[in-house]
Coordinates of C-alpha atoms in Angstrom, one line a residue:
Chain G
D1 CA -7.2 14.4 1.9
I2 CA -8.6 12.4 -1.0
V3 CA -11.3 9.9 0.2
M4 CA -11.5 6.6 -1.7
T5 CA -14.9 4.9 -1.6
Q6 CA -15.2 1.3 -2.7
T7 CA -18.4 -0.6 -3.6
P8 CA -19.4 -3.3 -2.7
L9 CA -17.7 -4.0 0.6
S10 CA -18.4 -7.7 0.1
S11 CA -18.8 -9.7 -3.1
P12 CA -19.9 -13.3 -3.0
V13 CA -19.1 -14.8 -6.4
T14 CA -19.6 -18.2 -8.1
L15 CA -16.4 -19.8 -9.4
G16 CA -16.0 -19.1 -13.1
Q17 CA -18.3 -16.1 -13.0
P18 CA -17.2 -12.4 -13.3
A19 CA -16.7 -10.0 -10.5
S20 CA -16.5 -6.2 -10.5
I21 CA -15.4 -3.7 -7.8
S22 CA -15.9 0.1 -8.1
C23 CA -13.8 2.8 -6.6
R24 CA -14.6 6.4 -6.5
S25 CA -12.2 9.2 -5.4
S26 CA -13.4 12.5 -3.9
Q27 CA -11.0 14.4 -6.2
S28 CA -9.6 13.8 -9.6
L29 CA -6.5 11.6 -9.6
V30 CA -5.0 13.1 -12.7
H31 CA -1.5 14.3 -11.8
S32 CA 0.1 17.4 -13.2
D33 CA 2.3 15.0 -15.3
G34 CA -0.8 13.8 -17.1
N35 CA -0.9 10.3 -15.4
T36 CA -3.7 9.1 -13.3
Y37 CA -2.3 7.4 -10.2
L38 CA -5.0 4.9 -9.3
S39 CA -3.9 1.3 -8.5
W40 CA -5.5 -1.9 -7.2
L41 CA -4.0 -4.2 -4.6
Q42 CA -5.0 -7.8 -3.7
Q43 CA -4.5 -9.1 -0.2
R44 CA -4.9 -12.8 0.3
P45 CA -5.4 -14.0 3.9
G46 CA -2.2 -13.8 6.0
Q47 CA -0.3 -12.2 3.1
P48 CA 1.0 -8.7 2.5
P49 CA -0.7 -6.6 -0.2
R50 CA 0.2 -7.4 -3.8
L51 CA 0.0 -4.9 -6.7
L52 CA -2.4 -6.0 -9.5
I53 CA -3.1 -2.9 -11.6
Y54 CA -1.3 0.5 -11.8
K55 CA -2.2 3.7 -13.5
I56 CA -5.9 2.6 -13.9
S57 CA -5.4 -0.2 -16.4
N58 CA -1.8 -1.6 -16.5
R59 CA -1.4 -5.1 -15.2
F60 CA 1.6 -5.6 -13.0
S61 CA 4.2 -8.3 -13.8
G62 CA 2.8 -11.8 -13.3
V63 CA -0.8 -10.7 -12.9
P64 CA -3.3 -13.0 -14.9
D65 CA -5.1 -11.4 -17.8
R66 CA -8.4 -12.1 -16.2
F67 CA -7.8 -9.0 -14.1
S68 CA -8.5 -5.7 -15.8
G69 CA -8.8 -2.1 -14.7
S70 CA -10.7 0.8 -16.3
G71 CA -12.0 4.3 -15.5
T72 CA -11.2 8.0 -15.7
G73 CA -10.8 10.9 -13.4
T74 CA -12.7 9.9 -10.3
D75 CA -14.4 6.6 -11.1
F76 CA -12.6 3.4 -11.5
T77 CA -13.4 -0.3 -11.8
L78 CA -11.5 -3.6 -11.3
K79 CA -12.9 -6.6 -13.1
I80 CA -12.2 -10.2 -12.9
S81 CA -13.5 -12.0 -16.0
R82 CA -13.7 -15.5 -14.4
V83 CA -13.2 -15.8 -10.7
E84 CA -10.9 -18.6 -9.5
A85 CA -10.5 -20.0 -6.0
E86 CA -7.1 -18.2 -5.6
D87 CA -8.8 -14.8 -6.1
V88 CA -10.3 -15.0 -2.6
G89 CA -9.1 -12.1 -0.5
V90 CA -9.6 -8.3 0.0
Y91 CA -9.1 -5.9 -2.8
Y92 CA -8.1 -2.2 -2.2
C93 CA -7.9 0.7 -4.5
V94 CA -5.2 3.3 -3.6
Q95 CA -4.4 6.7 -4.9
T96 CA -0.8 7.9 -5.2
A97 CA -1.6 11.1 -7.0
Q98 CA -1.0 13.2 -4.0
F99 CA 0.0 13.0 -0.3
P100 CA -1.3 11.6 1.9
H101 CA -1.7 8.5 -0.2
T102 CA -5.1 7.0 0.6
F103 CA -6.7 3.6 0.3
G104 CA -10.3 2.4 -0.2
Q105 CA -12.0 0.5 2.7
G106 CA -11.5 -2.8 0.9
T107 CA -13.8 -5.2 -0.8
T108 CA -13.9 -8.8 0.4
L109 CA -14.2 -11.3 -2.5
E110 CA -15.6 -14.7 -1.4
I111 CA -16.8 -17.7 -3.1
K112 CA -20.5 -18.6 -2.9
Chain J
E1 CA 14.6 -10.6 -7.3
I2 CA 13.4 -7.6 -5.3
Q3 CA 13.4 -8.2 -1.5
L4 CA 12.2 -6.0 1.3
V5 CA 12.8 -7.3 4.8
E6 CA 11.3 -5.3 7.7
S7 CA 12.5 -5.7 11.2
G8 CA 12.4 -4.1 14.6
G9 CA 8.8 -4.7 15.6
D10 CA 8.1 -5.6 19.2
L11 CA 5.8 -5.2 22.1
V12 CA 6.2 -1.8 23.6
Q13 CA 4.3 0.2 26.3
P14 CA 2.4 3.3 25.5
G15 CA 4.7 6.3 25.4
G16 CA 7.6 4.1 24.4
S17 CA 9.9 4.2 21.4
L18 CA 10.9 1.8 18.6
R19 CA 13.0 1.9 15.5
L20 CA 12.0 -0.1 12.5
S21 CA 14.4 -1.1 9.7
C22 CA 13.8 -2.2 6.1
A23 CA 16.6 -3.9 4.2
A24 CA 16.2 -3.7 0.5
S25 CA 17.8 -5.7 -2.3
G26 CA 17.3 -6.6 -5.9
F27 CA 16.8 -3.0 -7.2
S28 CA 18.6 0.3 -7.3
F29 CA 17.5 1.4 -3.8
S30 CA 19.2 4.8 -4.0
T31 CA 17.1 5.9 -7.0
Y32 CA 13.7 5.0 -5.5
S33 CA 11.4 6.9 -3.2
M34 CA 10.3 4.7 -0.3
N35 CA 7.2 4.5 1.8
W36 CA 6.1 3.1 5.2
V37 CA 2.5 1.7 5.2
R38 CA 0.9 0.1 8.2
Q39 CA -2.1 -2.2 8.7
A40 CA -3.8 -2.5 12.0
P41 CA -5.3 -5.9 12.9
G42 CA -8.4 -6.5 10.8
K43 CA -8.2 -3.1 9.1
G44 CA -7.1 -1.8 5.7
P45 CA -3.6 -0.4 4.9
E46 CA -2.8 3.1 6.0
W47 CA 0.0 5.1 4.4
V48 CA 2.4 6.5 7.1
S49 CA 5.4 8.2 5.5
H50 CA 7.3 8.9 2.3
I51 CA 10.9 9.8 1.7
S52 CA 12.4 10.7 -1.7
S53 CA 15.5 9.0 -3.0
S54 CA 17.8 11.8 -1.8
S55 CA 15.9 12.3 1.5
S56 CA 15.1 15.9 0.3
I57 CA 11.4 15.4 0.3
I58 CA 9.6 13.8 3.3
Y59 CA 5.9 13.5 4.1
Y60 CA 4.0 12.1 7.0
A61 CA 0.4 11.1 7.7
D62 CA -1.2 13.5 10.2
S63 CA -1.7 10.6 12.6
V64 CA 2.1 10.3 13.1
K65 CA 3.4 13.7 12.4
G66 CA 5.7 15.0 15.2
R67 CA 6.1 11.5 16.6
F68 CA 7.6 9.4 13.8
T69 CA 10.8 10.2 11.8
V70 CA 11.7 8.5 8.5
S71 CA 15.3 8.2 7.3
R72 CA 17.3 6.2 4.9
D73 CA 20.9 5.1 4.3
N74 CA 21.5 4.6 0.6
A75 CA 25.0 3.2 1.2
K76 CA 23.3 0.4 3.3
N77 CA 20.2 0.0 1.1
S78 CA 18.2 0.6 4.2
L79 CA 15.1 2.5 5.3
Y80 CA 14.2 3.4 8.9
L81 CA 11.3 4.6 10.9
Q82 CA 11.9 6.0 14.4
M83 CA 8.7 5.8 16.3
N84 CA 8.3 7.9 19.5
S85 CA 5.5 8.5 21.9
L86 CA 3.8 5.4 20.8
R87 CA 0.0 5.0 21.3
D88 CA -2.3 2.0 21.4
E89 CA -3.6 3.0 17.9
D90 CA -0.1 2.6 16.4
T91 CA -0.4 -1.2 16.8
A92 CA -0.1 -2.6 13.3
V93 CA 2.0 -4.5 10.9
Y94 CA 4.4 -2.0 9.3
Y95 CA 5.5 -2.5 5.7
C96 CA 8.1 -0.7 3.6
A97 CA 7.3 -0.3 -0.1
P98 CA 9.2 1.5 -2.9
T99 CA 7.4 3.8 -5.3
G100 CA 8.3 2.7 -8.8
K101 CA 9.0 5.5 -11.2
I102 CA 7.1 3.7 -14.0
L103 CA 4.5 2.2 -11.8
G104 CA 3.8 5.5 -9.9
T105 CA 2.7 3.4 -6.9
M106 CA 3.9 0.9 -4.3
G107 CA 4.7 -2.2 -6.4
Y108 CA 6.6 -4.4 -4.0
W109 CA 5.9 -5.2 -0.4
G110 CA 7.8 -7.0 2.3
Q111 CA 6.2 -9.4 4.9
G112 CA 6.0 -6.6 7.4
T113 CA 7.0 -6.3 11.1
L114 CA 4.5 -6.3 13.9
V115 CA 4.4 -3.4 16.4
T116 CA 2.2 -3.9 19.4
V117 CA 1.7 -1.0 21.8
S118 CA 0.1 -2.2 25.0
S119 CA 0.6 -2.0 28.8

């Protein structure tokens, strides 16, 4: 199984400041079709997960442009350019390149 | 608007059975692969099962293999999860989520249904 490792596990951030979360996979997430199936989810307290980014760097419908994704192969990053209060929650990377699909442990974003 | 409504969650004793349902609307259900994902209290999501659009391809997590069975009824736009031999560690909120062809991942999530396994 592909292991997804996120760092940090907790990220206290000042409002208006940037935040960055890293995700590393134990194997390449490049599929035989040429796509890299790494996505990022946000989960606000008491809510189901919500897709933010798919295939490394594509913002999902309705996602603010302060969220961006980057990376290649096995190393990926989610960046928030200026954190807002509504960004508080847990962020997960997930690979859907192969089965079983696997999630990172989650990174809790909190406001300082 | 895409909607996914999970139902069937309940309190059940260890060793018991439960059948979850997911009613989908707002998209062409019959052309999408579907997944079940669960989330235990205070934990991260865990992928459980995948079924292709025609039900020809099915995968399970090792933790549920042999105990859970996924199925779908495209005529009813519905997804199911038959859960047998339930264990304490199956306690979780269960979500259904389609795999978007363009997204290549689980783009939409319902509110989930809570399964509690306890004596």
